[in-house]
Amino acid sequence: MQIAFNSKLNSGCISRQVGAVVTDRNFSVKAIGWNDVPEKQLPCNLRNIQDLINDEVNNPNHFSLYERTGTVTINKNSSLKFKELVKSDFSNFHKESLEGRNCSFCFKSHQNTYEFEKNQVHTRSLHAEENAMMQIVKYGGEPLLGGNLFTTASPCELCSKKAFQLGVKYIYYIDPYPGIATQHILQNGIDKENNPILRQFYGAVGRTYQKLYDPFMAYKDELLLLTGISPKVPEQLKAKKVADVLLSKVTDDSVKNKVKEILNEDNSLEIIVDLITKSLNRNDH
Ligand SMILES: Nc1ccn([C@H]2C[C@H](O)[C@@H](COP(=O)(O)O)O2)c(=O)n1
């Protein structure tokens, strides 16, 4: 879920940022997605309303033909230009109030208001879940049959249908997204055992995850500081290392055999050190 949580930050949606991850049944990540416009369209957060409503348009291709020239039907006999409606909404806009920040706008909110509708299809973005699932269609990958969908917002009806169709088994979400997806789609299988299982995620995510799992130093170093315990070279190994040096220098077979015999003793290191010390003392005289 942390991957889904992080990926939502890539979203250019100014209404809500959502992140999603799809995995196979073994939780091996197969694709990641976030809600955003189709590739090579301009995300909402980068569009400037002034490019649409000012008569001197700087970037006309930042806005769709509909936004620039389309009309909203008011009733059978009358319609109003979308752009004029937006213009009227922004008639009191003073860019100074944003202190240099970009003034974008949410097409879905405006269009729905003008139509007196609540049509989520008007969102310019693909949903995070569908974007994740479509990565596999776009770039290739493995089927999601029996797999998992992690999403920071529960799936809408459209994404639920797609997850159902792909045979996703478990859907984990953080925030409930309004709608009838669960009762109407996810629980609607003829054989109930084929229904995807929707589970609200519990556990640490975001900054909490970071705080909980990010050690302030390597835990083994912290343990060393607290307990003073660290691995020690066994005495026998030390003896062997010293003996190896001795054996590489000595040519006399009887001395070599003596060294090998000493190595079999429990206190071999002590004996070797003792012998070397005695030999050094002898040389002193
Ligand atoms: N399960 C969901 C729910 C919403 N969204 C995205 C689509 C839109 O970009 C934005 C819409 O949010 P709202 O309905 O709050 O405006 O969130 C999404 O990707 N996945």
Tab-separated table of N, CA and C in Angstrom, residues 13-173:
chain	number	residue	atom	x	y	z
A	13	CYS	N	-4.057	15.611	-10.950
A	13	CYS	CA	-5.473	15.950	-10.714
A	13	CYS	C	-5.543	16.961	-9.575
A	14	ILE	N	-6.332	18.004	-9.746
A	14	ILE	CA	-6.415	19.013	-8.674
A	14	ILE	C	-7.605	18.752	-7.749
A	15	SER	N	-8.330	17.661	-7.998
A	15	SER	CA	-9.478	17.343	-7.143
A	15	SER	C	-9.101	16.329	-6.077
A	16	ARG	N	-8.378	15.299	-6.491
A	16	ARG	CA	-8.026	14.219	-5.566
A	16	ARG	C	-6.865	13.446	-6.176
A	17	GLN	N	-5.919	13.065	-5.350
A	17	GLN	CA	-4.804	12.245	-5.859
A	17	GLN	C	-4.996	10.810	-5.361
A	18	VAL	N	-4.951	9.885	-6.309
A	18	VAL	CA	-5.161	8.473	-5.966
A	18	VAL	C	-4.010	7.655	-6.556
A	19	GLY	N	-3.556	6.666	-5.816
A	19	GLY	CA	-2.499	5.781	-6.313
A	19	GLY	C	-2.958	4.336	-6.232
A	20	ALA	N	-2.470	3.508	-7.148
A	20	ALA	CA	-2.895	2.101	-7.157
A	20	ALA	C	-1.746	1.194	-7.576
A	21	VAL	N	-1.798	-0.027	-7.063
A	21	VAL	CA	-0.814	-1.062	-7.411
A	21	VAL	C	-1.573	-2.352	-7.656
A	22	VAL	N	-1.219	-3.053	-8.729
A	22	VAL	CA	-1.810	-4.380	-8.923
A	22	VAL	C	-0.711	-5.429	-8.795
A	23	THR	N	-1.081	-6.551	-8.174
A	23	THR	CA	-0.109	-7.624	-7.957
A	23	THR	C	-0.727	-8.949	-8.411
A	24	ASP	N	0.120	-9.947	-8.551
A	24	ASP	CA	-0.439	-11.280	-8.790
A	24	ASP	C	-0.860	-11.865	-7.435
A	25	ARG	N	-1.267	-13.144	-7.420
A	25	ARG	CA	-1.790	-13.708	-6.175
A	25	ARG	C	-0.710	-13.808	-5.095
A	26	ASN	N	0.565	-13.755	-5.502
A	26	ASN	CA	1.655	-13.836	-4.516
A	26	ASN	C	2.170	-12.469	-4.089
A	27	PHE	N	1.403	-11.443	-4.386
A	27	PHE	CA	1.751	-10.069	-4.021
A	27	PHE	C	2.986	-9.555	-4.757
A	28	SER	N	3.303	-10.165	-5.885
A	28	SER	CA	4.398	-9.646	-6.698
A	28	SER	C	3.826	-8.510	-7.555
A	29	VAL	N	4.424	-7.330	-7.406
A	29	VAL	CA	3.872	-6.126	-8.064
A	29	VAL	C	3.944	-6.267	-9.582
A	30	LYS	N	2.812	-6.037	-10.234
A	30	LYS	CA	2.760	-6.165	-11.695
A	30	LYS	C	2.631	-4.811	-12.389
A	31	ALA	N	2.036	-3.844	-11.736
A	31	ALA	CA	1.937	-2.505	-12.340
A	31	ALA	C	1.512	-1.491	-11.283
A	32	ILE	N	1.826	-0.232	-11.593
A	32	ILE	CA	1.537	0.880	-10.680
A	32	ILE	C	0.784	1.940	-11.483
A	33	GLY	N	-0.132	2.637	-10.860
A	33	GLY	CA	-0.831	3.707	-11.592
A	33	GLY	C	-1.294	4.810	-10.656
A	34	TRP	N	-1.572	5.954	-11.209
A	34	TRP	CA	-2.172	7.065	-10.464
A	34	TRP	C	-3.132	7.771	-11.409
A	35	ASN	N	-4.042	8.533	-10.830
A	35	ASN	CA	-5.022	9.176	-11.697
A	35	ASN	C	-4.387	10.338	-12.440
A	36	ASP	N	-4.493	10.270	-13.718
A	36	ASP	CA	-3.912	11.332	-14.541
A	36	ASP	C	-4.508	11.268	-15.939
A	37	VAL	N	-4.307	12.352	-16.678
A	37	VAL	CA	-4.803	12.408	-18.056
A	37	VAL	C	-4.027	11.396	-18.907
A	38	PRO	N	-4.567	10.982	-20.065
A	38	PRO	CA	-3.803	10.078	-20.927
A	38	PRO	C	-2.448	10.708	-21.280
A	39	GLU	N	-1.470	9.828	-21.463
A	39	GLU	CA	-0.116	10.294	-21.782
A	39	GLU	C	-0.157	11.251	-22.986
A	40	LYS	N	0.600	12.322	-22.870
A	40	LYS	CA	0.719	13.352	-23.912
A	40	LYS	C	-0.493	14.284	-23.954
A	41	GLN	N	-1.358	14.193	-22.936
A	41	GLN	CA	-2.321	15.274	-22.722
A	41	GLN	C	-1.790	16.073	-21.533
A	42	LEU	N	-2.261	17.292	-21.366
A	42	LEU	CA	-1.692	18.133	-20.307
A	42	LEU	C	-2.466	17.960	-18.993
A	43	PRO	N	-1.779	17.561	-17.906
A	43	PRO	CA	-2.473	17.379	-16.629
A	43	PRO	C	-3.131	18.691	-16.165
A	44	CYS	N	-4.201	18.555	-15.420
A	44	CYS	CA	-4.962	19.741	-14.991
A	44	CYS	C	-4.107	20.733	-14.194
A	45	ASN	N	-3.212	20.212	-13.338
A	45	ASN	CA	-2.446	21.151	-12.495
A	45	ASN	C	-1.493	22.030	-13.303
A	46	LEU	N	-1.240	21.661	-14.571
A	46	LEU	CA	-0.310	22.460	-15.374
A	46	LEU	C	-1.045	23.389	-16.348
A	47	ARG	N	-2.373	23.336	-16.348
A	47	ARG	CA	-3.113	24.208	-17.269
A	47	ARG	C	-3.442	25.517	-16.558
A	48	ASN	N	-3.404	26.591	-17.311
A	48	ASN	CA	-3.674	27.900	-16.724
A	48	ASN	C	-4.978	28.442	-17.303
A	49	ILE	N	-5.893	28.732	-16.398
A	49	ILE	CA	-7.227	29.167	-16.821
A	49	ILE	C	-7.157	30.404	-17.731
A	50	GLN	N	-6.126	31.206	-17.487
A	50	GLN	CA	-6.036	32.437	-18.296
A	50	GLN	C	-5.799	32.131	-19.775
A	51	ASP	N	-5.179	30.962	-20.031
A	51	ASP	CA	-4.973	30.559	-21.423
A	51	ASP	C	-6.298	30.233	-22.110
A	52	LEU	N	-7.316	29.947	-21.323
A	52	LEU	CA	-8.624	29.647	-21.919
A	52	LEU	C	-9.486	30.902	-22.019
A	53	ILE	N	-9.514	31.675	-20.941
A	53	ILE	CA	-10.515	32.756	-20.923
A	53	ILE	C	-10.012	34.091	-21.456
A	54	ASN	N	-8.708	34.266	-21.476
A	54	ASN	CA	-8.228	35.541	-22.038
A	54	ASN	C	-8.400	35.534	-23.546
A	55	ASP	N	-8.657	36.693	-24.086
A	55	ASP	CA	-8.830	36.727	-25.535
A	55	ASP	C	-7.513	36.462	-26.240
A	56	GLU	N	-6.443	36.914	-25.576
A	56	GLU	CA	-5.125	36.611	-26.165
A	56	GLU	C	-4.652	35.276	-25.586
A	57	VAL	N	-4.923	34.234	-26.292
A	57	VAL	CA	-4.622	32.907	-25.765
A	57	VAL	C	-3.163	32.541	-26.053
A	58	ASN	N	-2.434	32.142	-24.988
A	58	ASN	CA	-1.026	31.768	-25.186
A	58	ASN	C	-0.878	30.314	-25.647
A	59	ASN	N	-1.653	29.446	-25.013
A	59	ASN	CA	-1.505	28.010	-25.273
A	59	ASN	C	-2.851	27.389	-25.621
A	60	PRO	N	-3.392	27.642	-26.801
A	60	PRO	CA	-4.726	27.119	-27.103
A	60	PRO	C	-4.810	25.606	-27.042
A	61	ASN	N	-3.695	24.923	-27.389
A	61	ASN	CA	-3.761	23.452	-27.404
A	61	ASN	C	-3.750	22.834	-26.009
A	62	HIS	N	-3.671	23.657	-24.969
A	62	HIS	CA	-3.777	23.141	-23.610
A	62	HIS	C	-5.235	22.831	-23.270
A	63	PHE	N	-6.157	23.308	-24.109
A	63	PHE	CA	-7.578	23.111	-23.826
A	63	PHE	C	-8.242	22.412	-25.002
A	64	SER	N	-9.238	21.589	-24.686
A	64	SER	CA	-9.866	20.783	-25.735
A	64	SER	C	-10.731	21.664	-26.638
A	65	LEU	N	-11.057	21.104	-27.775
A	65	LEU	CA	-11.933	21.806	-28.708
A	65	LEU	C	-13.258	22.122	-28.027
A	66	TYR	N	-13.713	21.170	-27.210
A	66	TYR	CA	-14.977	21.394	-26.487
A	66	TYR	C	-14.851	22.589	-25.548
A	67	GLU	N	-13.747	22.623	-24.787
A	67	GLU	CA	-13.584	23.723	-23.828
A	67	GLU	C	-13.511	25.071	-24.550
A	68	ARG	N	-12.911	25.064	-25.715
A	68	ARG	CA	-12.730	26.335	-26.445
A	68	ARG	C	-13.981	26.754	-27.219
A	69	THR	N	-14.696	25.751	-27.781
A	69	THR	CA	-15.785	26.141	-28.686
A	69	THR	C	-17.121	25.455	-28.387
A	70	GLY	N	-17.103	24.462	-27.457
A	70	GLY	CA	-18.315	23.661	-27.238
A	70	GLY	C	-19.405	24.395	-26.474
A	71	THR	N	-20.594	23.808	-26.508
A	71	THR	CA	-21.728	24.439	-25.824
A	71	THR	C	-22.360	23.476	-24.832
A	72	VAL	N	-22.928	24.051	-23.767
A	72	VAL	CA	-23.657	23.286	-22.756
A	72	VAL	C	-25.143	23.484	-23.046
A	73	THR	N	-25.863	22.374	-23.142
A	73	THR	CA	-27.295	22.482	-23.417
A	73	THR	C	-28.036	22.866	-22.134
A	74	ILE	N	-28.759	23.935	-22.204
A	74	ILE	CA	-29.526	24.392	-21.028
A	74	ILE	C	-30.926	23.798	-21.073
A	75	ASN	N	-31.581	23.923	-22.194
A	75	ASN	CA	-32.857	23.241	-22.434
A	75	ASN	C	-32.994	23.026	-23.935
A	76	LYS	N	-34.165	22.556	-24.348
A	76	LYS	CA	-34.362	22.205	-25.759
A	76	LYS	C	-33.989	23.340	-26.703
A	77	ASN	N	-34.247	24.569	-26.258
A	77	ASN	CA	-34.072	25.692	-27.176
A	77	ASN	C	-32.819	26.517	-26.956
A	78	SER	N	-32.157	26.288	-25.832
A	78	SER	CA	-31.002	27.172	-25.631
A	78	SER	C	-29.759	26.408	-25.138
A	79	SER	N	-28.654	26.950	-25.514
A	79	SER	CA	-27.370	26.406	-25.061
A	79	SER	C	-26.416	27.575	-24.848
A	80	LEU	N	-25.426	27.320	-24.002
A	80	LEU	CA	-24.452	28.384	-23.716
A	80	LEU	C	-23.053	27.852	-23.982
A	81	LYS	N	-22.187	28.771	-24.413
A	81	LYS	CA	-20.813	28.349	-24.700
A	81	LYS	C	-20.098	28.016	-23.385
A	82	PHE	N	-19.438	26.849	-23.349
A	82	PHE	CA	-18.717	26.433	-22.143
A	82	PHE	C	-17.718	27.517	-21.729
A	83	LYS	N	-16.976	28.001	-22.705
A	83	LYS	CA	-15.922	28.977	-22.393
A	83	LYS	C	-16.515	30.259	-21.770
A	84	GLU	N	-17.674	30.670	-22.243
A	84	GLU	CA	-18.284	31.885	-21.707
A	84	GLU	C	-18.730	31.664	-20.264
A	85	LEU	N	-19.222	30.440	-19.995
A	85	LEU	CA	-19.638	30.132	-18.619
A	85	LEU	C	-18.430	30.174	-17.680
A	86	VAL	N	-17.318	29.611	-18.139
A	86	VAL	CA	-16.100	29.622	-17.306
A	86	VAL	C	-15.627	31.065	-17.117
A	87	LYS	N	-15.677	31.803	-18.199
A	87	LYS	CA	-15.253	33.214	-18.164
A	87	LYS	C	-16.046	33.968	-17.107
A	88	SER	N	-17.333	33.704	-17.097
A	88	SER	CA	-18.197	34.391	-16.143
A	88	SER	C	-17.842	33.976	-14.713
A	89	ASP	N	-17.552	32.675	-14.505
A	89	ASP	CA	-17.152	32.213	-13.162
A	89	ASP	C	-15.874	32.902	-12.691
A	90	PHE	N	-14.979	33.161	-13.625
A	90	PHE	CA	-13.677	33.750	-13.253
A	90	PHE	C	-13.648	35.271	-13.428
A	91	SER	N	-14.826	35.877	-13.558
A	91	SER	CA	-14.833	37.322	-13.852
A	91	SER	C	-14.212	38.132	-12.716
A	92	ASN	N	-14.272	37.591	-11.487
A	92	ASN	CA	-13.690	38.345	-10.359
A	92	ASN	C	-12.306	37.844	-9.972
A	93	PHE	N	-11.691	37.114	-10.868
A	93	PHE	CA	-10.388	36.508	-10.537
A	93	PHE	C	-9.254	37.545	-10.609
A	94	HIS	N	-8.509	37.633	-9.536
A	94	HIS	CA	-7.329	38.517	-9.529
A	94	HIS	C	-6.126	37.621	-9.297
A	95	LYS	N	-5.258	37.573	-10.275
A	95	LYS	CA	-4.157	36.608	-10.154
A	95	LYS	C	-3.223	36.919	-8.991
A	96	GLU	N	-3.252	38.172	-8.504
A	96	GLU	CA	-2.387	38.537	-7.370
A	96	GLU	C	-2.744	37.689	-6.138
A	97	SER	N	-4.037	37.314	-6.033
A	97	SER	CA	-4.454	36.569	-4.842
A	97	SER	C	-3.748	35.209	-4.754
A	98	LEU	N	-3.226	34.733	-5.869
A	98	LEU	CA	-2.537	33.422	-5.855
A	98	LEU	C	-1.035	33.565	-5.615
A	99	GLU	N	-0.588	34.793	-5.510
A	99	GLU	CA	0.832	35.083	-5.216
A	99	GLU	C	1.767	34.262	-6.096
A	100	GLY	N	1.521	34.304	-7.377
A	100	GLY	CA	2.431	33.675	-8.332
A	100	GLY	C	2.103	32.230	-8.664
A	101	ARG	N	1.147	31.647	-7.946
A	101	ARG	CA	0.825	30.238	-8.246
A	101	ARG	C	-0.106	30.144	-9.442
A	102	ASN	N	-0.035	28.992	-10.072
A	102	ASN	CA	-0.812	28.785	-11.294
A	102	ASN	C	-2.300	28.642	-10.982
A	103	CYS	N	-3.136	29.270	-11.770
A	103	CYS	CA	-4.572	29.102	-11.575
A	103	CYS	C	-5.113	28.096	-12.579
A	104	SER	N	-5.325	26.879	-12.097
A	104	SER	CA	-5.883	25.834	-12.938
A	104	SER	C	-7.400	25.802	-12.727
A	105	PHE	N	-8.077	24.843	-13.310
A	105	PHE	CA	-9.501	24.661	-12.996
A	105	PHE	C	-9.897	23.218	-13.230
A	106	CYS	N	-10.946	22.767	-12.501
A	106	CYS	CA	-11.377	21.371	-12.602
A	106	CYS	C	-12.516	21.295	-13.619
A	107	PHE	N	-12.199	20.717	-14.765
A	107	PHE	CA	-13.212	20.635	-15.832
A	107	PHE	C	-14.457	19.919	-15.326
A	108	LYS	N	-14.261	18.811	-14.624
A	108	LYS	CA	-15.399	18.005	-14.163
A	108	LYS	C	-16.348	18.830	-13.278
A	109	SER	N	-15.770	19.596	-12.346
A	109	SER	CA	-16.620	20.401	-11.448
A	109	SER	C	-17.434	21.408	-12.239
A	110	HIS	N	-16.778	22.067	-13.183
A	110	HIS	CA	-17.489	23.108	-13.949
A	110	HIS	C	-18.555	22.483	-14.837
A	111	GLN	N	-18.159	21.461	-15.593
A	111	GLN	CA	-19.106	20.843	-16.519
A	111	GLN	C	-20.325	20.292	-15.769
A	112	ASN	N	-20.062	19.604	-14.640
A	112	ASN	CA	-21.183	19.047	-13.869
A	112	ASN	C	-22.090	20.146	-13.324
A	113	THR	N	-21.485	21.241	-12.890
A	113	THR	CA	-22.298	22.340	-12.354
A	113	THR	C	-23.167	22.938	-13.465
A	114	TYR	N	-22.555	23.151	-14.629
A	114	TYR	CA	-23.323	23.760	-15.730
A	114	TYR	C	-24.443	22.834	-16.206
A	115	GLU	N	-24.205	21.520	-16.089
A	115	GLU	CA	-25.234	20.557	-16.543
A	115	GLU	C	-26.170	20.144	-15.410
A	116	PHE	N	-25.860	20.620	-14.199
A	116	PHE	CA	-26.609	20.232	-13.002
A	116	PHE	C	-26.567	18.710	-12.839
A	117	GLU	N	-25.385	18.171	-12.990
A	117	GLU	CA	-25.179	16.721	-12.962
A	117	GLU	C	-24.113	16.372	-11.932
A	118	LYS	N	-23.932	15.064	-11.688
A	118	LYS	CA	-22.806	14.596	-10.850
A	118	LYS	C	-22.135	13.481	-11.619
A	119	ASN	N	-21.716	13.803	-12.820
A	119	ASN	CA	-21.226	12.756	-13.713
A	119	ASN	C	-19.709	12.618	-13.598
A	120	GLN	N	-19.269	11.524	-12.933
A	120	GLN	CA	-17.818	11.380	-12.709
A	120	GLN	C	-17.077	11.043	-14.009
A	121	VAL	N	-17.815	10.685	-15.049
A	121	VAL	CA	-17.158	10.381	-16.329
A	121	VAL	C	-16.520	11.648	-16.921
A	122	HIS	N	-16.960	12.806	-16.437
A	122	HIS	CA	-16.384	14.049	-16.963
A	122	HIS	C	-14.957	14.307	-16.480
A	123	THR	N	-14.460	13.460	-15.590
A	123	THR	CA	-13.080	13.682	-15.152
A	123	THR	C	-12.137	13.529	-16.349
A	124	ARG	N	-11.131	14.384	-16.439
A	124	ARG	CA	-10.182	14.285	-17.556
A	124	ARG	C	-9.214	13.119	-17.347
A	125	SER	N	-9.102	12.709	-16.102
A	125	SER	CA	-8.092	11.691	-15.770
A	125	SER	C	-8.614	10.278	-15.945
A	126	LEU	N	-7.703	9.408	-16.262
A	126	LEU	CA	-7.968	7.984	-16.058
A	126	LEU	C	-7.891	7.773	-14.552
A	127	HIS	N	-8.627	6.799	-14.049
A	127	HIS	CA	-8.531	6.517	-12.625
A	127	HIS	C	-7.226	5.748	-12.342
A	128	ALA	N	-6.750	5.908	-11.123
A	128	ALA	CA	-5.482	5.261	-10.744
A	128	ALA	C	-5.537	3.758	-10.991
A	129	GLU	N	-6.656	3.154	-10.625
A	129	GLU	CA	-6.787	1.691	-10.746
A	129	GLU	C	-6.760	1.277	-12.216
A	130	GLU	N	-7.501	2.020	-13.044
A	130	GLU	CA	-7.526	1.616	-14.460
A	130	GLU	C	-6.169	1.885	-15.103
A	131	ASN	N	-5.516	2.957	-14.650
A	131	ASN	CA	-4.184	3.250	-15.184
A	131	ASN	C	-3.209	2.129	-14.839
A	132	ALA	N	-3.304	1.615	-13.603
A	132	ALA	CA	-2.426	0.505	-13.199
A	132	ALA	C	-2.739	-0.720	-14.062
A	133	MET	N	-4.025	-1.037	-14.182
A	133	MET	CA	-4.396	-2.238	-14.954
A	133	MET	C	-3.990	-2.069	-16.422
A	134	MET	N	-4.117	-0.845	-16.916
A	134	MET	CA	-3.818	-0.625	-18.337
A	134	MET	C	-2.322	-0.613	-18.652
A	135	GLN	N	-1.494	-0.436	-17.643
A	135	GLN	CA	-0.046	-0.528	-17.887
A	135	GLN	C	0.288	-1.886	-18.491
A	136	ILE	N	-0.438	-2.904	-17.997
A	136	ILE	CA	-0.171	-4.272	-18.474
A	136	ILE	C	-0.639	-4.419	-19.919
A	137	VAL	N	-1.759	-3.783	-20.231
A	137	VAL	CA	-2.255	-3.831	-21.615
A	137	VAL	C	-1.279	-3.080	-22.530
A	138	LYS	N	-0.740	-1.982	-21.993
A	138	LYS	CA	0.118	-1.133	-22.822
A	138	LYS	C	1.509	-1.721	-23.035
A	139	TYR	N	2.072	-2.228	-21.939
A	139	TYR	CA	3.475	-2.657	-22.032
A	139	TYR	C	3.661	-4.169	-21.941
A	140	GLY	N	2.580	-4.878	-21.685
A	140	GLY	CA	2.682	-6.331	-21.533
A	140	GLY	C	2.917	-6.693	-20.084
A	141	GLY	N	2.594	-7.915	-19.742
A	141	GLY	CA	2.779	-8.348	-18.359
A	141	GLY	C	1.982	-9.596	-18.119
A	142	GLU	N	1.762	-9.854	-16.838
A	142	GLU	CA	1.074	-11.098	-16.490
A	142	GLU	C	-0.390	-10.853	-16.143
A	143	PRO	N	-1.229	-11.881	-16.325
A	143	PRO	CA	-2.642	-11.730	-15.951
A	143	PRO	C	-2.793	-11.464	-14.457
A	144	LEU	N	-3.865	-10.776	-14.094
A	144	LEU	CA	-4.082	-10.450	-12.679
A	144	LEU	C	-5.049	-11.417	-12.006
A	145	LEU	N	-5.395	-12.487	-12.705
A	145	LEU	CA	-6.349	-13.459	-12.179
A	145	LEU	C	-5.916	-13.937	-10.785
A	146	GLY	N	-6.807	-13.759	-9.822
A	146	GLY	CA	-6.509	-14.186	-8.450
A	146	GLY	C	-5.599	-13.218	-7.710
A	147	GLY	N	-5.289	-12.105	-8.329
A	147	GLY	CA	-4.334	-11.157	-7.748
A	147	GLY	C	-4.979	-10.115	-6.839
A	148	ASN	N	-4.233	-9.056	-6.577
A	148	ASN	CA	-4.649	-8.036	-5.626
A	148	ASN	C	-4.579	-6.652	-6.244
A	149	LEU	N	-5.501	-5.811	-5.798
A	149	LEU	CA	-5.466	-4.390	-6.186
A	149	LEU	C	-5.359	-3.575	-4.905
A	150	PHE	N	-4.324	-2.761	-4.824
A	150	PHE	CA	-4.172	-1.838	-3.696
A	150	PHE	C	-4.470	-0.442	-4.226
A	151	THR	N	-5.403	0.235	-3.619
A	151	THR	CA	-5.723	1.578	-4.101
A	151	THR	C	-5.999	2.496	-2.912
A	152	THR	N	-5.563	3.753	-3.032
A	152	THR	CA	-5.744	4.649	-1.883
A	152	THR	C	-7.184	5.119	-1.763
A	153	ALA	N	-7.992	4.949	-2.826
A	153	ALA	CA	-9.440	5.252	-2.733
A	153	ALA	C	-10.187	4.026	-3.258
A	154	SER	N	-11.288	3.687	-2.623
A	154	SER	CA	-12.006	2.479	-3.075
A	154	SER	C	-12.453	2.677	-4.527
A	155	PRO	N	-12.499	1.596	-5.297
A	155	PRO	CA	-12.748	1.756	-6.736
A	155	PRO	C	-14.184	2.178	-7.052
A	156	CYS	N	-14.310	2.976	-8.088
A	156	CYS	CA	-15.624	3.399	-8.563
A	156	CYS	C	-16.271	2.232	-9.317
A	157	GLU	N	-17.450	2.451	-9.803
A	157	GLU	CA	-18.142	1.378	-10.522
A	157	GLU	C	-17.357	0.927	-11.756
A	158	LEU	N	-16.821	1.885	-12.497
A	158	LEU	CA	-16.135	1.526	-13.751
A	158	LEU	C	-14.881	0.692	-13.474
A	159	CYS	N	-14.095	1.126	-12.477
A	159	CYS	CA	-12.864	0.375	-12.166
A	159	CYS	C	-13.204	-0.964	-11.525
A	160	SER	N	-14.285	-1.000	-10.752
A	160	SER	CA	-14.694	-2.266	-10.126
A	160	SER	C	-15.044	-3.285	-11.204
A	161	LYS	N	-15.703	-2.820	-12.254
A	161	LYS	CA	-16.049	-3.741	-13.349
A	161	LYS	C	-14.779	-4.306	-13.979
A	162	LYS	N	-13.799	-3.430	-14.160
A	162	LYS	CA	-12.551	-3.888	-14.796
A	162	LYS	C	-11.833	-4.899	-13.895
A	163	ALA	N	-11.776	-4.588	-12.605
A	163	ALA	CA	-11.097	-5.509	-11.667
A	163	ALA	C	-11.830	-6.849	-11.636
A	164	PHE	N	-13.154	-6.772	-11.643
A	164	PHE	CA	-13.965	-7.988	-11.645
A	164	PHE	C	-13.669	-8.799	-12.898
A	165	GLN	N	-13.677	-8.125	-14.033
A	165	GLN	CA	-13.454	-8.785	-15.324
A	165	GLN	C	-12.084	-9.466	-15.380
A	166	LEU	N	-11.088	-8.838	-14.740
A	166	LEU	CA	-9.730	-9.406	-14.764
A	166	LEU	C	-9.546	-10.503	-13.712
A	167	GLY	N	-10.542	-10.685	-12.878
A	167	GLY	CA	-10.463	-11.752	-11.871
A	167	GLY	C	-9.603	-11.383	-10.670
A	168	VAL	N	-9.499	-10.079	-10.387
A	168	VAL	CA	-8.755	-9.660	-9.185
A	168	VAL	C	-9.490	-10.206	-7.960
A	169	LYS	N	-8.760	-10.782	-7.020
A	169	LYS	CA	-9.424	-11.451	-5.888
A	169	LYS	C	-9.621	-10.530	-4.684
A	170	TYR	N	-8.577	-9.755	-4.359
A	170	TYR	CA	-8.678	-8.881	-3.181
A	170	TYR	C	-8.449	-7.436	-3.579
A	171	ILE	N	-9.290	-6.556	-3.056
A	171	ILE	CA	-9.110	-5.114	-3.297
A	171	ILE	C	-8.929	-4.449	-1.931
A	172	TYR	N	-7.755	-3.860	-1.726
A	172	TYR	CA	-7.470	-3.157	-0.475
A	172	TYR	C	-7.524	-1.664	-0.763
A	173	TYR	N	-8.206	-0.915	0.094
A	173	TYR	CA	-8.311	0.534	-0.139
A	173	TYR	C	-8.113	1.279	1.173
